[in-house]
Amino acid sequence: SQTIHQWPATLVQPVGSPLSLECTVEGTSNPNLYWYRQAAGRGLQLLFYSVGIGQISSEVPQNLSASRPQDRQFILSSKKLLLSDSGFYLCAWSVLGGISTFFGPGTRLTVL
Amino acid sequence: QQQVKQSPQSLIVQKGGIPIINCAYENTAFDYFPWYQQFPGKGPALLIAIRPDVSEKKEGRFTISFNKSAKQFSLHIMDSQPGDSATYFCAASMGNEKLTFGTGTRLTIIP
């Protein structure tokens, strides 16, 4: 069966510090991978979308970047965090023609 | 702009009642409409999904009603239980990818 891992689960970082969040998927090949952000009490906003290694589409302009160094690994990064980067970050995967999009457990990021 | 509008923002229902959450979409190219359930501090979990070739889909106590002409769909929870208390999100997409989400409904089922 397929599983998706995210780490860390929680993170508190000062403004201006770098960020690296990691996501890995097991049990599937060539998945589409996504990073979503959920602000407090709000819906999910798609940040990045990847259909394959090294292929990243950015959905919104922002202070963040994403990379996909391996087929089932997706990384969210920032060189300098802003207060507005605080939120709940969710990695997700799907396969073309599959049942749905499946989400990981999320990372709670607080920027102080 | 591709949007999905969801209402109400919050909902309180007595145990055994039938909460109804509504969503409306704009993009007629959307052909996949899932609902997700999210508990505090957890990632959203797929609850049920529908495609526009059917008007209703049931899975256990959860039912999606779909009105293609009105571009609306709704979630009904039969015989609601306190354990159903969560935030529910509707979403829409072309295929099953790049979901556009509603803003969520915080549902509370009181005993």
Tab-separated table of C-alpha atoms in Angstrom:
chain	number	residue	atom	x	y	z
A	1	SER	CA	0.000	0.000	0.000
A	2	GLN	CA	1.029	3.583	-0.527
A	3	THR	CA	2.229	5.783	2.316
A	4	ILE	CA	3.452	9.347	2.475
A	5	HIS	CA	5.845	10.732	5.060
A	6	GLN	CA	6.593	14.290	6.027
A	7	TRP	CA	9.121	15.689	8.450
A	8	PRO	CA	9.512	17.390	10.690
A	9	ALA	CA	6.019	17.324	12.208
A	10	THR	CA	6.475	20.721	13.835
A	11	LEU	CA	9.022	23.458	13.373
A	12	VAL	CA	9.618	26.837	14.980
A	13	GLN	CA	11.997	29.084	13.086
A	14	PRO	CA	13.093	32.716	13.421
A	15	VAL	CA	12.412	35.237	10.676
A	16	GLY	CA	15.197	35.229	8.124
A	17	SER	CA	16.285	31.648	8.749
A	18	PRO	CA	16.322	28.965	6.013
A	19	LEU	CA	13.760	26.202	5.658
A	20	SER	CA	13.782	22.652	4.376
A	21	LEU	CA	10.736	20.396	4.599
A	22	GLU	CA	10.883	16.902	3.180
A	23	CYS	CA	8.266	14.554	1.825
A	24	THR	CA	8.637	10.986	0.597
A	25	VAL	CA	6.110	8.619	-0.918
A	26	GLU	CA	6.285	4.832	-0.752
A	27	GLY	CA	4.464	2.154	-2.724
A	28	THR	CA	3.943	3.986	-6.006
A	29	SER	CA	6.022	4.976	-8.998
A	30	ASN	CA	6.148	8.258	-10.882
A	31	PRO	CA	3.552	10.006	-8.732
A	32	ASN	CA	2.486	13.597	-9.201
A	33	LEU	CA	3.590	15.460	-6.083
A	34	TYR	CA	2.171	18.598	-4.519
A	35	TRP	CA	2.892	21.083	-1.758
A	36	TYR	CA	-0.145	22.769	-0.237
A	37	ARG	CA	-0.262	25.373	2.523
A	38	GLN	CA	-3.110	25.771	4.949
A	39	ALA	CA	-3.290	29.018	6.899
A	40	ALA	CA	-5.125	28.995	10.229
A	41	GLY	CA	-8.857	28.539	9.690
A	42	ARG	CA	-8.546	28.630	5.931
A	43	GLY	CA	-8.577	26.296	2.974
A	44	LEU	CA	-5.690	24.635	1.215
A	45	GLN	CA	-3.660	26.610	-1.291
A	46	LEU	CA	-1.626	24.777	-3.918
A	47	LEU	CA	1.967	26.021	-3.863
A	48	PHE	CA	3.903	23.650	-6.124
A	49	TYR	CA	3.162	20.778	-8.455
A	50	SER	CA	5.567	18.234	-9.939
A	51	VAL	CA	4.970	15.597	-12.600
A	52	GLY	CA	8.494	14.175	-12.511
A	53	ILE	CA	12.083	14.519	-11.334
A	54	GLY	CA	13.280	18.086	-11.734
A	55	GLN	CA	9.914	19.254	-13.074
A	56	ILE	CA	8.356	21.869	-10.797
A	57	SER	CA	5.453	24.214	-11.450
A	58	SER	CA	4.873	27.124	-9.102
A	59	GLU	CA	1.235	28.026	-8.628
A	60	VAL	CA	1.661	31.244	-6.674
A	61	PRO	CA	4.490	33.776	-6.388
A	62	GLN	CA	6.105	33.536	-3.000
A	63	ASN	CA	9.157	33.242	-0.853
A	64	LEU	CA	9.363	29.470	-1.212
A	65	SER	CA	10.834	27.027	-3.724
A	66	ALA	CA	10.476	23.307	-4.333
A	67	SER	CA	12.702	20.585	-5.693
A	68	ARG	CA	12.253	16.949	-6.665
A	69	PRO	CA	15.645	15.247	-6.602
A	70	GLN	CA	14.213	11.717	-6.746
A	71	ASP	CA	11.014	10.190	-8.100
A	72	ARG	CA	9.343	9.904	-4.712
A	73	GLN	CA	10.986	12.786	-2.851
A	74	PHE	CA	9.716	16.345	-2.751
A	75	ILE	CA	11.394	19.167	-0.835
A	76	LEU	CA	10.074	22.595	0.108
A	77	SER	CA	12.675	25.254	0.815
A	78	SER	CA	13.225	28.868	1.629
A	79	LYS	CA	16.416	30.900	1.927
A	80	LYS	CA	14.905	33.437	4.331
A	81	LEU	CA	11.623	32.840	6.119
A	82	LEU	CA	9.004	35.553	6.543
A	83	LEU	CA	6.361	35.800	9.250
A	84	SER	CA	3.744	35.184	6.558
A	85	ASP	CA	5.291	31.780	5.814
A	86	SER	CA	3.772	30.379	9.015
A	87	GLY	CA	1.174	27.698	8.382
A	88	PHE	CA	0.446	24.024	7.999
A	89	TYR	CA	2.319	22.552	5.045
A	90	LEU	CA	0.930	19.470	3.397
A	91	CYS	CA	2.582	17.231	0.869
A	92	ALA	CA	0.295	15.182	-1.370
A	93	TRP	CA	0.489	12.683	-4.209
A	94	SER	CA	-1.656	11.364	-7.002
A	95	VAL	CA	-1.261	9.220	-10.081
A	96	LEU	CA	-2.763	10.058	-13.442
A	97	GLY	CA	-6.132	8.359	-13.728
A	98	GLY	CA	-6.018	7.303	-10.109
A	99	ILE	CA	-8.659	7.508	-7.425
A	100	SER	CA	-7.708	10.800	-5.849
A	101	THR	CA	-5.059	12.957	-4.259
A	102	PHE	CA	-3.717	11.697	-0.937
A	103	PHE	CA	-2.220	13.880	1.759
A	104	GLY	CA	0.593	13.440	4.207
A	105	PRO	CA	0.379	14.210	7.939
A	106	GLY	CA	1.629	17.785	7.500
A	107	THR	CA	4.261	20.048	9.049
A	108	ARG	CA	3.234	22.857	11.376
A	109	LEU	CA	5.614	25.778	10.739
A	110	THR	CA	5.712	28.761	13.051
A	111	VAL	CA	7.920	31.685	12.085
A	112	LEU	CA	8.686	34.046	14.963
B	1	GLN	CA	-10.152	32.380	-11.794
B	2	GLN	CA	-10.922	28.857	-10.738
B	3	GLN	CA	-12.830	29.036	-7.468
B	4	VAL	CA	-14.847	26.740	-5.284
B	5	LYS	CA	-17.188	28.459	-2.841
B	6	GLN	CA	-18.162	26.523	0.284
B	7	SER	CA	-20.829	27.182	2.905
B	8	PRO	CA	-21.508	27.351	5.752
B	9	GLN	CA	-18.248	28.259	7.449
B	10	SER	CA	-19.322	26.429	10.586
B	11	LEU	CA	-22.179	24.139	11.505
B	12	ILE	CA	-23.489	22.705	14.758
B	13	VAL	CA	-25.836	19.724	14.567
B	14	GLN	CA	-27.302	17.466	17.204
B	15	LYS	CA	-26.356	13.793	17.171
B	16	GLY	CA	-28.501	11.889	14.698
B	17	GLY	CA	-29.178	14.979	12.591
B	18	ILE	CA	-28.180	15.437	8.952
B	19	PRO	CA	-25.591	18.171	8.405
B	20	ILE	CA	-25.482	19.491	4.853
B	21	ILE	CA	-22.481	21.320	3.414
B	22	ASN	CA	-22.738	23.070	0.077
B	23	CYS	CA	-20.219	23.956	-2.609
B	24	ALA	CA	-20.419	25.817	-5.900
B	25	TYR	CA	-17.851	25.940	-8.670
B	26	GLU	CA	-17.285	28.143	-11.698
B	27	ASN	CA	-15.085	26.195	-14.086
B	28	THR	CA	-17.213	23.894	-16.244
B	29	ALA	CA	-14.084	21.940	-17.163
B	30	PHE	CA	-13.944	20.482	-13.646
B	31	ASP	CA	-14.846	16.813	-13.774
B	32	TYR	CA	-13.860	15.478	-10.371
B	33	PHE	CA	-15.376	16.563	-7.048
B	34	PRO	CA	-13.997	15.047	-3.834
B	35	TRP	CA	-14.762	15.770	-0.217
B	36	TYR	CA	-12.080	15.617	2.449
B	37	GLN	CA	-12.343	15.285	6.205
B	38	GLN	CA	-9.684	16.840	8.408
B	39	PHE	CA	-9.174	16.424	12.133
B	40	PRO	CA	-7.119	18.994	14.077
B	41	GLY	CA	-3.399	18.674	13.419
B	42	LYS	CA	-3.850	15.998	10.738
B	43	GLY	CA	-3.737	15.957	6.975
B	44	PRO	CA	-7.034	15.851	5.047
B	45	ALA	CA	-8.371	12.387	4.283
B	46	LEU	CA	-10.480	11.542	1.262
B	47	LEU	CA	-14.068	10.887	2.282
B	48	ILE	CA	-16.019	10.469	-0.930
B	49	ALA	CA	-15.816	11.726	-4.505
B	50	ILE	CA	-18.115	12.091	-7.491
B	51	ARG	CA	-17.849	12.686	-11.214
B	52	PRO	CA	-20.431	14.751	-13.123
B	53	ASP	CA	-21.978	11.812	-14.950
B	54	VAL	CA	-23.991	10.885	-11.834
B	55	SER	CA	-26.255	13.007	-9.639
B	56	GLU	CA	-25.718	11.189	-6.366
B	57	LYS	CA	-23.210	8.904	-4.701
B	58	LYS	CA	-23.469	7.178	-1.335
B	59	GLU	CA	-20.746	5.613	0.767
B	60	GLY	CA	-21.928	4.498	4.167
B	61	ARG	CA	-23.447	7.480	5.955
B	62	PHE	CA	-21.992	9.998	3.507
B	63	THR	CA	-23.806	11.144	0.369
B	64	ILE	CA	-22.775	13.575	-2.349
B	65	SER	CA	-25.519	15.257	-4.357
B	66	PHE	CA	-24.424	16.825	-7.625
B	67	ASN	CA	-26.284	19.367	-9.773
B	68	LYS	CA	-24.353	19.878	-12.987
B	69	SER	CA	-26.628	22.575	-14.439
B	70	ALA	CA	-26.389	24.669	-11.266
B	71	LYS	CA	-22.679	23.885	-10.841
B	72	GLN	CA	-23.292	22.897	-7.245
B	73	PHE	CA	-22.617	19.854	-5.099
B	74	SER	CA	-23.250	19.044	-1.481
B	75	LEU	CA	-22.299	16.602	1.254
B	76	HIS	CA	-24.910	15.033	3.511
B	77	ILE	CA	-23.995	13.050	6.622
B	78	MET	CA	-26.722	10.686	7.747
B	79	ASP	CA	-27.163	9.777	11.427
B	80	SER	CA	-24.332	12.103	12.420
B	81	GLN	CA	-22.157	11.164	15.378
B	82	PRO	CA	-19.842	13.165	17.669
B	83	GLY	CA	-16.908	11.412	15.962
B	84	ASP	CA	-17.898	13.161	12.722
B	85	SER	CA	-16.879	16.486	14.276
B	86	ALA	CA	-14.140	17.747	11.975
B	87	THR	CA	-13.464	20.256	9.233
B	88	TYR	CA	-14.799	19.262	5.829
B	89	PHE	CA	-13.425	20.533	2.543
B	90	CYS	CA	-14.923	20.252	-0.889
B	91	ALA	CA	-12.650	20.384	-3.885
B	92	ALA	CA	-12.756	20.267	-7.664
B	93	SER	CA	-10.311	19.482	-10.433
B	94	MET	CA	-9.822	18.333	-13.975
B	95	GLY	CA	-8.909	14.693	-13.634
B	96	ASN	CA	-7.867	13.928	-10.086
B	97	GLU	CA	-5.022	16.403	-9.967
B	98	LYS	CA	-4.295	19.962	-8.842
B	99	LEU	CA	-7.319	20.216	-6.603
B	100	THR	CA	-8.948	23.591	-5.987
B	101	PHE	CA	-10.351	23.609	-2.453
B	102	GLY	CA	-13.234	25.332	-0.772
B	103	THR	CA	-12.532	27.265	2.418
B	104	GLY	CA	-13.795	24.509	4.701
B	105	THR	CA	-16.691	23.909	7.092
B	106	ARG	CA	-16.078	23.269	10.768
B	107	LEU	CA	-18.708	20.730	11.800
B	108	THR	CA	-19.577	20.073	15.437
B	109	ILE	CA	-21.927	17.245	16.387
B	110	ILE	CA	-23.288	17.672	19.883
B	111	PRO	CA	-24.455	14.646	21.887
